[in-house]
Coordinates of C-alpha atoms in Angstrom, one line a residue:
Chain A
X1 CA -93.3 -10.3 37.7
X2 CA -95.1 -12.8 40.1
X3 CA -94.2 -15.7 38.0
X4 CA -90.6 -14.6 37.9
X5 CA -90.4 -14.4 41.8
X6 CA -91.8 -17.9 42.0
X7 CA -89.3 -19.4 39.5
X8 CA -86.4 -17.7 41.4
X9 CA -87.5 -19.0 44.7
X10 CA -87.9 -22.6 43.3
X11 CA -84.5 -22.5 41.7
X12 CA -82.9 -21.2 45.1
X13 CA -84.3 -24.3 46.8
X14 CA -82.9 -26.6 44.2
X15 CA -79.4 -25.1 44.4
X16 CA -79.3 -25.4 48.2
X17 CA -80.2 -29.1 47.9
X18 CA -77.7 -30.0 45.3
X19 CA -75.3 -27.9 47.1
X20 CA -75.2 -30.1 50.0
X21 CA -74.8 -33.2 48.0
X22 CA -71.9 -31.7 46.0
X23 CA -70.3 -30.6 49.2
X24 CA -69.9 -34.4 50.2
X25 CA -68.7 -35.5 46.8
X26 CA -66.4 -32.6 46.0
X27 CA -63.6 -33.5 48.6
X28 CA -61.0 -35.6 46.7
X29 CA -60.3 -37.7 49.8
X30 CA -63.9 -39.0 50.2
X31 CA -63.3 -42.3 48.1
X32 CA -60.1 -43.0 50.0
X33 CA -61.8 -42.4 53.4
X34 CA -64.6 -44.9 52.6
X35 CA -62.1 -47.3 51.2
X36 CA -60.0 -47.1 54.5
X37 CA -63.1 -47.6 56.6
X38 CA -64.2 -50.8 54.6
X39 CA -60.6 -52.4 54.8
X40 CA -60.3 -51.5 58.4
X41 CA -63.8 -53.2 59.1
X42 CA -62.8 -56.2 56.9
X43 CA -59.6 -57.1 58.7
X44 CA -61.1 -56.2 62.1
X45 CA -63.8 -58.8 61.4
X46 CA -61.2 -61.4 60.4
X47 CA -58.9 -60.8 63.4
X48 CA -60.9 -59.0 66.0
X49 CA -58.4 -59.9 68.7
X50 CA -55.3 -58.3 67.0
X51 CA -56.2 -55.9 64.2
X52 CA -58.5 -53.3 65.8
X53 CA -56.3 -53.0 68.9
X54 CA -54.0 -50.3 69.9
X55 CA -51.1 -52.7 69.2
X56 CA -52.6 -53.5 65.7
X57 CA -52.9 -49.9 64.8
X58 CA -49.3 -49.2 65.8
X59 CA -48.3 -52.1 63.6
X60 CA -49.9 -50.8 60.5
X61 CA -49.1 -47.2 61.0
X62 CA -45.5 -48.2 60.8
X63 CA -45.3 -49.0 57.1
X64 CA -48.0 -46.4 56.4
X65 CA -45.7 -43.5 57.8
X66 CA -42.7 -43.9 55.5
X67 CA -45.0 -44.6 52.6
X68 CA -47.2 -41.6 53.6
X69 CA -44.3 -39.2 53.7
X70 CA -43.5 -40.1 50.0
X71 CA -47.1 -40.3 48.8
X72 CA -47.7 -36.7 50.1
X73 CA -44.8 -35.5 48.1
X74 CA -45.8 -37.5 45.1
X75 CA -49.3 -36.2 45.4
X76 CA -48.1 -32.5 45.4
X77 CA -46.2 -33.4 42.1
X78 CA -49.1 -35.1 40.6
X79 CA -51.5 -32.3 41.3
X80 CA -48.9 -30.2 39.6
X81 CA -49.3 -32.4 36.5
X82 CA -46.1 -34.5 36.5
X83 CA -44.8 -37.9 37.6
X84 CA -41.7 -39.0 39.2
X85 CA -40.5 -42.6 38.8
X86 CA -37.2 -42.0 40.4
X87 CA -38.7 -41.5 43.9
X88 CA -38.4 -45.2 45.0
X89 CA -34.8 -45.7 44.0
X90 CA -33.8 -42.3 45.3
X91 CA -34.7 -43.4 48.8
X92 CA -32.0 -46.1 48.2
X93 CA -29.5 -43.7 46.8
X94 CA -29.7 -41.2 49.6
X95 CA -29.4 -44.1 52.1
X96 CA -26.3 -45.3 50.3
X97 CA -24.5 -42.0 50.0
X98 CA -25.0 -41.3 53.6
X99 CA -24.1 -45.0 54.5
X100 CA -21.0 -45.1 52.3
X101 CA -19.6 -41.7 53.5
X102 CA -20.1 -42.6 57.1
X103 CA -18.8 -46.1 56.9
X104 CA -16.2 -46.1 54.1
X105 CA -14.9 -42.6 54.5
X106 CA -15.3 -42.4 58.3
X107 CA -17.5 -39.3 58.2
X108 CA -19.7 -38.1 60.9
X109 CA -23.3 -39.1 60.0
X110 CA -24.4 -35.4 59.8
X111 CA -22.3 -34.1 57.0
X112 CA -22.8 -37.5 55.3
X113 CA -26.5 -36.8 55.5
X114 CA -26.0 -33.3 54.2
X115 CA -24.2 -34.5 51.1
X116 CA -26.9 -36.9 50.4
X117 CA -29.6 -34.1 50.8
X118 CA -27.6 -31.9 48.2
X119 CA -27.3 -34.9 45.9
X120 CA -31.1 -35.5 46.1
X121 CA -32.1 -31.9 45.6
X122 CA -29.7 -31.7 42.7
X123 CA -31.3 -34.7 40.9
X124 CA -34.8 -33.3 41.7
X125 CA -33.8 -29.9 40.1
X126 CA -32.3 -31.8 37.2
X127 CA -35.4 -33.9 36.7
X128 CA -37.7 -30.8 36.9
X129 CA -35.2 -28.6 34.7
X130 CA -35.2 -31.5 32.0
X131 CA -39.0 -31.8 32.0
X132 CA -39.7 -28.0 31.6
X133 CA -36.9 -27.3 29.0
X134 CA -37.2 -30.4 26.9
X135 CA -41.2 -30.6 27.3
X136 CA -40.8 -34.4 27.3
X137 CA -43.3 -36.4 29.4
X138 CA -41.9 -36.5 32.9
X139 CA -42.8 -40.2 32.8
X140 CA -39.9 -40.7 30.4
X141 CA -37.5 -38.3 31.9
X142 CA -37.8 -39.7 35.4
X143 CA -37.8 -43.3 34.0
X144 CA -34.3 -42.6 32.7
X145 CA -33.4 -41.0 36.2
X146 CA -34.7 -44.2 37.7
X147 CA -32.5 -46.5 35.6
X148 CA -29.6 -44.4 36.0
X149 CA -29.7 -44.3 39.8
X150 CA -30.7 -47.8 39.9
X151 CA -27.5 -48.9 38.1
X152 CA -25.4 -46.5 40.0
X153 CA -26.7 -47.8 43.4
X154 CA -25.6 -51.3 42.7
X155 CA -22.4 -50.2 40.8
X156 CA -20.9 -47.9 43.2
X157 CA -21.8 -49.9 46.3
X158 CA -20.1 -53.0 44.8
X159 CA -17.1 -50.9 43.7
X160 CA -16.6 -49.6 47.2
X161 CA -17.6 -52.4 49.4
X162 CA -17.4 -55.5 47.3
X163 CA -20.9 -56.2 48.3
X164 CA -24.3 -54.9 47.5
X165 CA -25.0 -53.6 51.1
X166 CA -23.5 -51.1 53.5
X167 CA -23.5 -52.2 57.1
X168 CA -22.3 -50.8 60.4
X169 CA -23.8 -47.4 59.9
X170 CA -24.5 -47.2 63.7
X171 CA -20.8 -47.1 64.2
X172 CA -20.5 -43.7 62.7
X173 CA -20.1 -40.6 65.0
X174 CA -23.3 -38.8 65.6
X175 CA -25.5 -41.8 64.7
X176 CA -27.3 -41.9 68.0
X177 CA -28.7 -38.3 67.9
X178 CA -29.7 -38.9 64.3
X179 CA -31.5 -42.1 65.1
X180 CA -33.2 -40.4 68.0
X181 CA -34.5 -37.7 65.6
X182 CA -35.3 -39.9 62.4
X183 CA -36.1 -43.3 63.6
X184 CA -36.9 -44.3 67.1
X185 CA -40.0 -45.3 69.0
X186 CA -42.2 -43.5 71.6
X187 CA -44.8 -45.2 73.9
X188 CA -48.4 -44.3 73.9
X189 CA -51.0 -46.2 75.8
X190 CA -48.4 -48.8 76.5
X191 CA -47.6 -49.6 72.9
X192 CA -44.4 -48.6 71.0
X193 CA -45.0 -46.4 68.0
X194 CA -42.4 -45.3 65.4
X195 CA -41.4 -41.7 65.4
X196 CA -41.7 -41.7 61.6
X197 CA -45.4 -41.5 62.3
X198 CA -44.9 -37.9 63.9
X199 CA -42.9 -36.9 60.8
X200 CA -45.6 -38.2 58.5
X201 CA -48.4 -36.3 60.3
X202 CA -46.3 -33.0 60.4
X203 CA -45.5 -33.4 56.6
X204 CA -49.1 -34.1 55.7
X205 CA -50.4 -31.1 57.6
X206 CA -47.7 -28.9 56.2
X207 CA -48.4 -30.1 52.7
X208 CA -52.1 -29.5 53.2
X209 CA -51.5 -26.0 54.6
X210 CA -49.2 -25.1 51.6
X211 CA -51.9 -26.6 49.1
X212 CA -55.0 -25.2 50.6
X213 CA -53.9 -22.0 52.5
X214 CA -51.1 -20.3 50.6
X215 CA -50.9 -18.9 47.0
X216 CA -48.3 -21.6 46.1
X217 CA -51.1 -24.1 46.5
X218 CA -53.1 -22.3 44.1
X219 CA -50.1 -22.3 41.7
X220 CA -49.6 -26.1 42.1
X221 CA -53.2 -26.6 41.1
X222 CA -53.0 -24.3 38.3
X223 CA -49.8 -25.7 36.7
X224 CA -51.4 -29.1 36.8
X225 CA -54.8 -28.0 35.6
X226 CA -53.8 -25.8 32.5
X227 CA -50.1 -24.6 32.4
X228 CA -50.9 -22.3 29.5
X229 CA -53.6 -20.4 31.2
X230 CA -51.5 -20.3 34.4
X231 CA -48.6 -18.8 32.5
X232 CA -51.0 -16.2 30.8
X233 CA -51.9 -14.9 34.3
X234 CA -48.3 -14.7 35.5
X235 CA -47.7 -17.9 37.5
X236 CA -44.0 -19.1 37.3
X237 CA -44.9 -22.4 35.8
X238 CA -41.5 -23.8 35.4
X239 CA -40.2 -22.7 38.8
X240 CA -43.2 -24.3 40.5
X241 CA -42.6 -27.8 38.6
X242 CA -39.0 -27.8 39.4
X243 CA -39.7 -27.0 43.0
X244 CA -42.2 -30.0 43.1
X245 CA -39.5 -32.3 41.6
X246 CA -37.2 -31.2 44.5
X247 CA -39.9 -31.8 47.0
X248 CA -40.3 -35.5 46.0
X249 CA -36.5 -35.8 46.1
X250 CA -36.5 -34.1 49.6
X251 CA -39.0 -36.7 50.8
X252 CA -36.9 -39.4 49.3
X253 CA -33.8 -38.2 51.2
X254 CA -35.9 -38.2 54.5
X255 CA -37.2 -41.7 54.1
X256 CA -33.6 -43.0 52.9
X257 CA -32.2 -41.6 56.1
X258 CA -34.9 -43.0 58.2
X259 CA -34.2 -46.4 56.8
X260 CA -30.4 -46.0 57.5
X261 CA -31.1 -45.3 61.1
X262 CA -33.6 -48.0 61.6
X263 CA -31.8 -50.8 59.9
X264 CA -28.3 -49.5 60.6
X265 CA -27.5 -50.5 57.1
X266 CA -28.3 -49.9 53.4
X267 CA -29.0 -52.3 50.5
X268 CA -28.4 -51.4 46.9
X269 CA -31.8 -52.5 45.8
X270 CA -33.7 -50.4 48.4
X271 CA -36.8 -48.7 47.1
X272 CA -37.1 -50.3 43.7
X273 CA -40.6 -50.8 42.7
X274 CA -41.8 -48.4 45.6
X275 CA -42.3 -45.5 43.1
X276 CA -45.5 -47.2 42.0
X277 CA -46.8 -47.7 45.4
X278 CA -46.5 -44.1 46.0
X279 CA -48.2 -43.1 42.9
X280 CA -51.0 -45.5 43.7
X281 CA -51.4 -44.2 47.1
X282 CA -51.8 -40.6 45.7
X283 CA -54.4 -41.9 43.1
X284 CA -56.3 -43.8 45.9
X285 CA -56.2 -40.4 47.8
X286 CA -58.0 -38.7 44.9
X287 CA -55.2 -37.4 42.7
X288 CA -56.1 -37.3 38.9
X289 CA -53.6 -38.8 36.7
X290 CA -54.0 -35.8 34.4
X291 CA -53.1 -33.4 37.2
X292 CA -54.9 -30.4 38.7
X293 CA -56.8 -32.3 41.3
X294 CA -55.9 -34.1 44.3
X295 CA -55.2 -33.9 48.2
X296 CA -52.3 -34.4 50.5
X297 CA -54.6 -35.9 53.2
X298 CA -56.0 -38.2 50.7
X299 CA -52.5 -39.5 49.8
X300 CA -52.0 -40.2 53.4
X301 CA -55.1 -42.0 53.7
X302 CA -54.0 -44.1 50.6
X303 CA -50.7 -44.9 52.6
X304 CA -52.9 -46.0 55.6
X305 CA -54.8 -48.3 53.3
X306 CA -51.6 -50.0 52.2
X307 CA -50.4 -50.2 55.8
X308 CA -53.5 -51.9 56.9
X309 CA -53.5 -54.4 53.9
X310 CA -49.8 -55.2 54.5
X311 CA -50.3 -55.9 58.1
X312 CA -53.7 -57.4 57.8
X313 CA -52.7 -60.0 55.4
X314 CA -50.1 -61.1 58.0
X315 CA -52.6 -61.1 60.7
X316 CA -55.0 -62.9 58.8
X317 CA -52.3 -65.6 58.1
X318 CA -52.5 -65.4 54.3
X319 CA -49.6 -65.5 52.1
X320 CA -48.0 -62.2 51.7
X321 CA -47.5 -62.7 47.9
X322 CA -51.0 -61.7 47.6
X323 CA -50.2 -58.1 48.6
X324 CA -49.4 -57.0 45.1
X325 CA -52.6 -58.3 43.7
X326 CA -54.4 -56.4 46.3
X327 CA -52.5 -53.3 45.3
X328 CA -53.6 -53.7 41.8
X329 CA -57.2 -54.2 42.7
X330 CA -57.1 -51.2 45.0
X331 CA -55.7 -49.1 42.1
X332 CA -58.4 -50.1 39.8
X333 CA -61.2 -49.5 42.3
X334 CA -59.7 -46.1 43.3
X335 CA -59.5 -45.0 39.7
X336 CA -63.1 -45.9 38.9
X337 CA -64.5 -44.4 42.2
X338 CA -62.5 -41.1 41.5
X339 CA -63.7 -40.9 38.1
X340 CA -67.3 -41.6 39.3
X341 CA -67.2 -39.0 42.2
X342 CA -65.8 -36.4 40.0
X343 CA -68.4 -36.9 37.2
X344 CA -71.0 -36.8 40.0
X345 CA -69.7 -33.6 41.3
X346 CA -69.8 -32.0 37.8
X347 CA -73.2 -33.3 37.0
X348 CA -74.7 -32.0 40.2
X349 CA -73.3 -28.6 39.7
X350 CA -74.1 -28.5 36.0
X351 CA -77.7 -28.9 37.2
X352 CA -77.1 -26.2 39.7
X353 CA -75.8 -23.8 37.0
X354 CA -78.7 -24.6 34.8
X355 CA -81.2 -24.0 37.6
X356 CA -79.6 -20.5 38.3
X357 CA -79.7 -19.5 34.5
X358 CA -83.2 -20.5 34.3
X359 CA -84.0 -18.5 37.3
X360 CA -82.8 -15.4 35.8
Chain B
X1 CA -64.0 14.0 21.2
X2 CA -61.2 13.4 23.7
X3 CA -57.9 11.7 22.9
X4 CA -58.2 8.0 21.9
X5 CA -56.6 5.5 24.6
X6 CA -55.4 3.3 21.8
X7 CA -54.5 4.1 18.3
X8 CA -53.0 2.4 15.4
X9 CA -51.7 4.3 12.4
X10 CA -51.0 2.7 9.1
X11 CA -50.2 -0.6 10.6
X12 CA -49.2 -3.5 8.3
X13 CA -48.4 -6.9 9.4
X14 CA -46.8 -9.6 7.2
X15 CA -46.4 -13.3 7.9
X16 CA -43.6 -14.1 5.6
X17 CA -45.1 -13.0 2.3
X18 CA -48.6 -13.1 3.4
X19 CA -50.1 -9.6 4.1
X20 CA -52.3 -10.2 7.2
X21 CA -53.0 -6.4 7.6
X22 CA -52.6 -3.6 5.2
X23 CA -52.3 0.1 6.4
X24 CA -54.8 -0.2 9.1
X25 CA -55.6 2.9 11.0
X26 CA -58.1 2.9 13.8
X27 CA -58.7 4.8 17.2
X28 CA -60.3 3.3 20.3
X29 CA -61.9 5.5 23.1
X30 CA -62.4 5.0 26.8
X31 CA -66.1 4.5 27.8
X32 CA -66.9 3.3 24.3
X33 CA -67.5 -0.2 22.9
X34 CA -65.8 -0.6 19.6
X35 CA -66.8 -3.6 17.6
X36 CA -64.4 -5.1 15.3
X37 CA -66.3 -7.0 12.7
X38 CA -65.2 -9.1 9.6
X39 CA -65.4 -12.4 8.2
X40 CA -62.9 -15.2 8.8
X41 CA -59.5 -14.2 7.6
X42 CA -60.4 -10.5 7.6
X43 CA -57.5 -9.7 9.9
X44 CA -59.5 -9.2 13.2
X45 CA -57.2 -11.7 15.1
X46 CA -54.1 -10.2 13.8
X47 CA -55.2 -6.8 14.7
X48 CA -56.1 -7.6 18.4
X49 CA -52.9 -9.7 18.8
X50 CA -50.9 -6.6 17.8
X51 CA -53.1 -4.6 20.3
X52 CA -52.6 -7.0 23.1
X53 CA -48.8 -7.5 22.5
X54 CA -48.8 -11.0 21.0
X55 CA -47.5 -9.7 17.6
X56 CA -45.6 -6.6 16.7
X57 CA -46.5 -4.6 13.7
X58 CA -44.3 -4.9 10.7
X59 CA -44.8 -1.3 9.8
X60 CA -46.8 1.5 11.3
X61 CA -47.3 3.0 14.6
X62 CA -49.1 1.8 17.8
X63 CA -50.0 4.7 20.4
X64 CA -51.1 4.1 23.9
X65 CA -52.6 7.2 25.6
X66 CA -51.0 9.2 22.8
X67 CA -47.4 7.8 23.3
X68 CA -45.9 5.4 20.8
X69 CA -45.5 2.0 22.4
X70 CA -44.1 -1.4 21.4
X71 CA -45.2 -4.3 23.6
X72 CA -43.0 -7.5 23.5
X73 CA -45.4 -9.7 25.4
X74 CA -49.0 -9.7 26.6
X75 CA -47.7 -9.2 30.1
X76 CA -46.2 -5.9 29.1
X77 CA -49.6 -4.8 27.6
X78 CA -51.4 -6.0 30.7
X79 CA -49.0 -4.1 33.0
X80 CA -50.3 -0.9 31.1
X81 CA -53.9 -1.9 31.5
X82 CA -54.7 -3.7 28.3
X83 CA -56.4 -6.9 29.3
X84 CA -57.5 -9.5 26.8
X85 CA -60.2 -12.1 27.5
X86 CA -59.3 -14.9 25.2
X87 CA -61.7 -17.5 23.8
X88 CA -60.1 -20.1 26.0
X89 CA -60.3 -17.6 28.9
X90 CA -57.3 -18.6 30.8
X91 CA -59.4 -20.2 33.6
X92 CA -58.5 -23.5 35.1
X93 CA -61.6 -25.7 35.0
X94 CA -61.1 -27.8 38.1
X95 CA -60.3 -24.8 40.4
X96 CA -62.7 -22.9 42.5
X97 CA -64.0 -19.5 41.2
X98 CA -62.0 -17.6 43.9
X99 CA -58.8 -19.2 43.2
X100 CA -59.2 -18.6 39.5
X101 CA -60.0 -14.9 40.0
X102 CA -56.8 -14.2 41.9
X103 CA -54.6 -16.7 40.2
X104 CA -51.2 -15.0 39.8
X105 CA -52.1 -12.0 41.9
X106 CA -53.1 -13.6 45.2
X107 CA -54.0 -11.6 48.2
X108 CA -52.0 -12.5 51.2
X109 CA -52.0 -11.9 55.0
X110 CA -49.8 -13.0 58.0
X111 CA -46.3 -12.6 58.7
X112 CA -43.0 -14.6 57.8
X113 CA -43.6 -18.3 57.5
X114 CA -47.2 -17.8 58.4
X115 CA -47.8 -15.8 55.4
X116 CA -51.0 -17.1 53.8
X117 CA -53.5 -16.8 51.2
X118 CA -56.3 -14.4 52.5
X119 CA -59.0 -16.7 51.4
X120 CA -61.9 -14.9 53.3
X121 CA -61.0 -11.7 51.4
X122 CA -60.7 -13.7 48.0
X123 CA -64.1 -15.2 48.6
X124 CA -65.9 -12.1 49.7
X125 CA -64.3 -10.1 46.9
X126 CA -65.2 -12.6 44.3
X127 CA -68.8 -12.4 45.6
X128 CA -68.9 -8.6 45.6
X129 CA -67.2 -8.2 42.2
X130 CA -69.5 -10.6 40.4
X131 CA -72.5 -9.2 42.3
X132 CA -71.5 -5.7 41.1
X133 CA -71.6 -7.1 37.6
X134 CA -75.0 -8.6 38.1
X135 CA -74.2 -12.2 38.6
X136 CA -75.1 -13.8 41.9
X137 CA -72.8 -16.8 42.9
X138 CA -73.9 -18.8 45.9
X139 CA -70.8 -20.7 46.2
X140 CA -67.4 -19.2 45.4
X141 CA -65.9 -22.8 45.9
X142 CA -67.7 -24.1 42.9
X143 CA -65.2 -25.3 40.3
X144 CA -65.1 -23.0 37.1
X145 CA -65.4 -26.1 34.8
X146 CA -69.0 -26.8 36.0
X147 CA -70.1 -23.2 35.2
X148 CA -71.8 -22.2 31.9
X149 CA -70.0 -20.5 29.1
X150 CA -71.6 -17.1 29.7
X151 CA -70.7 -17.3 33.3
X152 CA -67.1 -18.2 32.7
X153 CA -66.9 -15.2 30.2
X154 CA -68.4 -13.0 33.0
X155 CA -65.7 -14.2 35.5
X156 CA -62.8 -13.5 33.1
X157 CA -64.3 -10.0 32.3
X158 CA -64.8 -9.0 36.0
X159 CA -61.3 -10.2 36.8
X160 CA -59.8 -8.1 34.1
X161 CA -61.8 -5.0 35.5
X162 CA -61.0 -5.7 39.1
X163 CA -57.3 -5.7 38.3
X164 CA -57.6 -2.3 36.8
X165 CA -57.9 -2.7 33.1
X166 CA -58.3 0.3 31.1
X167 CA -58.8 -1.4 27.9
X168 CA -60.7 -4.6 27.6
X169 CA -60.3 -6.8 24.5
X170 CA -62.8 -9.5 24.1
X171 CA -62.1 -12.1 21.5
X172 CA -65.4 -13.5 20.1
X173 CA -67.0 -13.7 23.7
X174 CA -70.3 -14.7 22.4
X175 CA -69.2 -17.1 19.5
X176 CA -69.9 -20.3 21.4
X177 CA -72.9 -19.2 23.4
X178 CA -76.7 -19.5 23.2
X179 CA -78.9 -16.5 22.9
X180 CA -79.5 -16.3 26.6
X181 CA -75.9 -16.7 27.6
X182 CA -74.9 -14.2 25.0
X183 CA -77.2 -11.7 26.3
X184 CA -75.6 -11.9 29.8
X185 CA -72.2 -11.3 28.2
X186 CA -73.5 -8.3 26.3
X187 CA -74.8 -6.7 29.6
X188 CA -71.3 -7.3 31.1
X189 CA -70.0 -5.3 28.1
X190 CA -72.2 -2.6 28.8
X191 CA -71.4 -2.4 32.3
X192 CA -67.6 -2.4 31.6
X193 CA -68.2 0.5 29.3
X194 CA -70.2 2.4 31.9
X195 CA -67.2 1.9 34.1
X196 CA -65.1 4.1 31.8
X197 CA -63.2 1.1 30.1
X198 CA -62.5 1.1 26.4
X199 CA -64.0 -2.1 25.2
X200 CA -63.0 -3.8 22.0
X201 CA -65.5 -6.4 20.9
X202 CA -64.5 -8.8 18.3
X203 CA -67.4 -10.6 16.7
X204 CA -68.7 -11.8 13.4
X205 CA -72.3 -11.5 14.6
X206 CA -73.8 -8.2 13.7
X207 CA -76.8 -9.0 15.9
X208 CA -74.6 -9.0 19.0
X209 CA -72.5 -6.1 17.8
X210 CA -75.2 -3.6 16.8
X211 CA -77.0 -3.3 20.2
X212 CA -73.8 -2.7 22.2
X213 CA -71.6 -0.8 19.9
X214 CA -70.8 2.8 19.8
X215 CA -68.3 2.5 16.9
X216 CA -67.8 -0.2 14.3
X217 CA -64.8 -1.0 12.4
X218 CA -65.3 -3.5 9.6
X219 CA -62.2 -5.5 8.3
X220 CA -62.1 -7.2 5.0
X221 CA -59.1 -9.0 3.7
X222 CA -56.6 -7.2 5.8
X223 CA -57.9 -3.7 5.0
X224 CA -60.5 -1.5 6.8
X225 CA -63.8 -1.6 4.8
X226 CA -65.5 0.8 6.9
X227 CA -65.3 2.8 10.1
X228 CA -68.7 4.2 11.4
X229 CA -70.1 5.7 14.5
X230 CA -73.3 4.2 15.5
X231 CA -75.4 7.2 14.4
X232 CA -74.2 6.9 10.8
X233 CA -75.2 3.2 10.5
X234 CA -78.4 1.1 10.1
X235 CA -78.4 -2.5 11.2
X236 CA -79.1 -3.6 7.8
X237 CA -76.2 -1.6 6.4
X238 CA -74.0 -3.2 9.0
X239 CA -75.2 -6.7 7.9
X240 CA -74.5 -5.9 4.2
X241 CA -71.1 -4.4 5.0
X242 CA -70.1 -7.6 7.0
X243 CA -71.1 -9.9 4.2
X244 CA -69.5 -7.5 1.7
X245 CA -72.6 -6.0 0.3
X246 CA -72.7 -7.1 -3.4
X247 CA -71.6 -10.7 -2.3
X248 CA -74.9 -11.0 -0.3
X249 CA -76.9 -10.2 -3.3
X250 CA -74.8 -12.7 -5.3
X251 CA -75.3 -15.3 -2.6
X252 CA -79.0 -14.7 -2.6
X253 CA -79.1 -15.2 -6.5
X254 CA -76.9 -18.2 -6.3
X255 CA -79.1 -19.9 -3.5
X256 CA -82.3 -19.2 -5.5
X257 CA -80.7 -20.9 -8.5
X258 CA -79.6 -23.7 -6.4
X259 CA -83.0 -24.2 -4.9
X260 CA -84.5 -24.3 -8.5
X261 CA -82.0 -27.0 -9.6
X262 CA -82.9 -29.2 -6.5
X263 CA -86.6 -28.7 -7.5
X264 CA -85.8 -29.7 -11.1
X265 CA -83.8 -32.8 -9.9
X266 CA -86.8 -34.0 -8.0

């Protein structure tokens, strides 16, 4: 009896100690936060006069915001166990639809935006429906969507305008209100920030809330973690997946509209190649490529890392060609760190489980 | 003896021309552990898949609480209170215990767009339920994948009990476990029985079956080889029945001869 009490007490101590370590390692966004801190310090050391100022922060949050909106939606989908390669080109498609309708057909910008939204949600639904009914990898299904949209973007734009761009969107009725809502600036500490930053923060908070505080969040983790197990306990797996594809399409619509408002024009090649940047942001933020694990806040931090790198390289006076090499390097580091932290978390808690069993 | 909660009468199951079960009749009672024993290919899996709604019998009757029923899916059986804990457990390894426990039946609070997962309730309930079953978890946020096999079985079992199961079907819950882990699961089986559930425990290990079983059904080649109350059966008899009696004698003889041959070869 005496020896049993002692061994239980000892195992309690061990569990408490490893519990604290595991607590730190368990959050998926840990790696990304560390990476963001390192990169901030790095560029701050190179250009202390520009980078770590309020002006510098406003500069790098600008690209981070639209990227972050996409990365958060893509992260939700990846946690749900799927990929979407059509997200980047969809930002172009939605921008072109709204742009063509408002400039060529003379529509008010609002119904034009609505048509673009319906189209985006339709394609998102179709992506999801094809993935769940054919059971083909979403990588392939959305690669097809990517090429179809990419071709249509150029084809339709050239057919209608004889050019590969749509310009003069600011001439459309309703443009100024839409611009105020979707893409303008606000002043804080005497520096102009993009309103897209507000959208991005709201979307990150909303996505985190859904993921961590509603049953739908549990379902998203479950359909990515083990769809068969989820189905066995009554989770509507197919509906969740389709909804996630529609969410990435919705985010792409929002970013497409923001581009229209900001640039007052749309180009047919808009967004091509960006789909990988979104995926990389989500992975840097702690999403596993295999699904079932990840974080919306992490994806946003991944987007901040990209914003900092893009702006920091300019500040440092380096050739911007190197940006993509940086991207690749970050991806590699992120995947290795993710894998390491996850294994660390599992090792530690296996030790805890063992200690507990021995204590009994 | 009261009325059985589950009963099969002369159930036959064919897969094409293969007879997986042949005229099997059995009764399962609440507050009892029924052990379903048999070698590989004896028809255990087919029988439980009929009981839990995955398969439908080709011939024969299936009665639940005295009423003939026909389940077209495991969900229909589950809605009547027939819960199955599969070998793969239907738990998501990377998710915390509490999310797994309530997956598909999440408790909610709040109103309209602020309707949200009642996480405090979920954490508290998981701790209480597992505590009631004699397993102390310190951290309901621990991912299920980091728990031991016995602990995972325990979570799956207490989940089934919490959501009102009347019949608990356990498919080889101790097969992949060490001695200590298996004993934890066997304790759970006894607790579930004491709560008045009918437990159907599938195993091919008589050492696990004998200590907890009230009633033993031994299957062999798709037929019932024996149906005994615990009082009627010694452990050695059970082992013999499992191995098929004379087969065991033959096996011993064969092995003795084999050993001699090996010695001669040296």
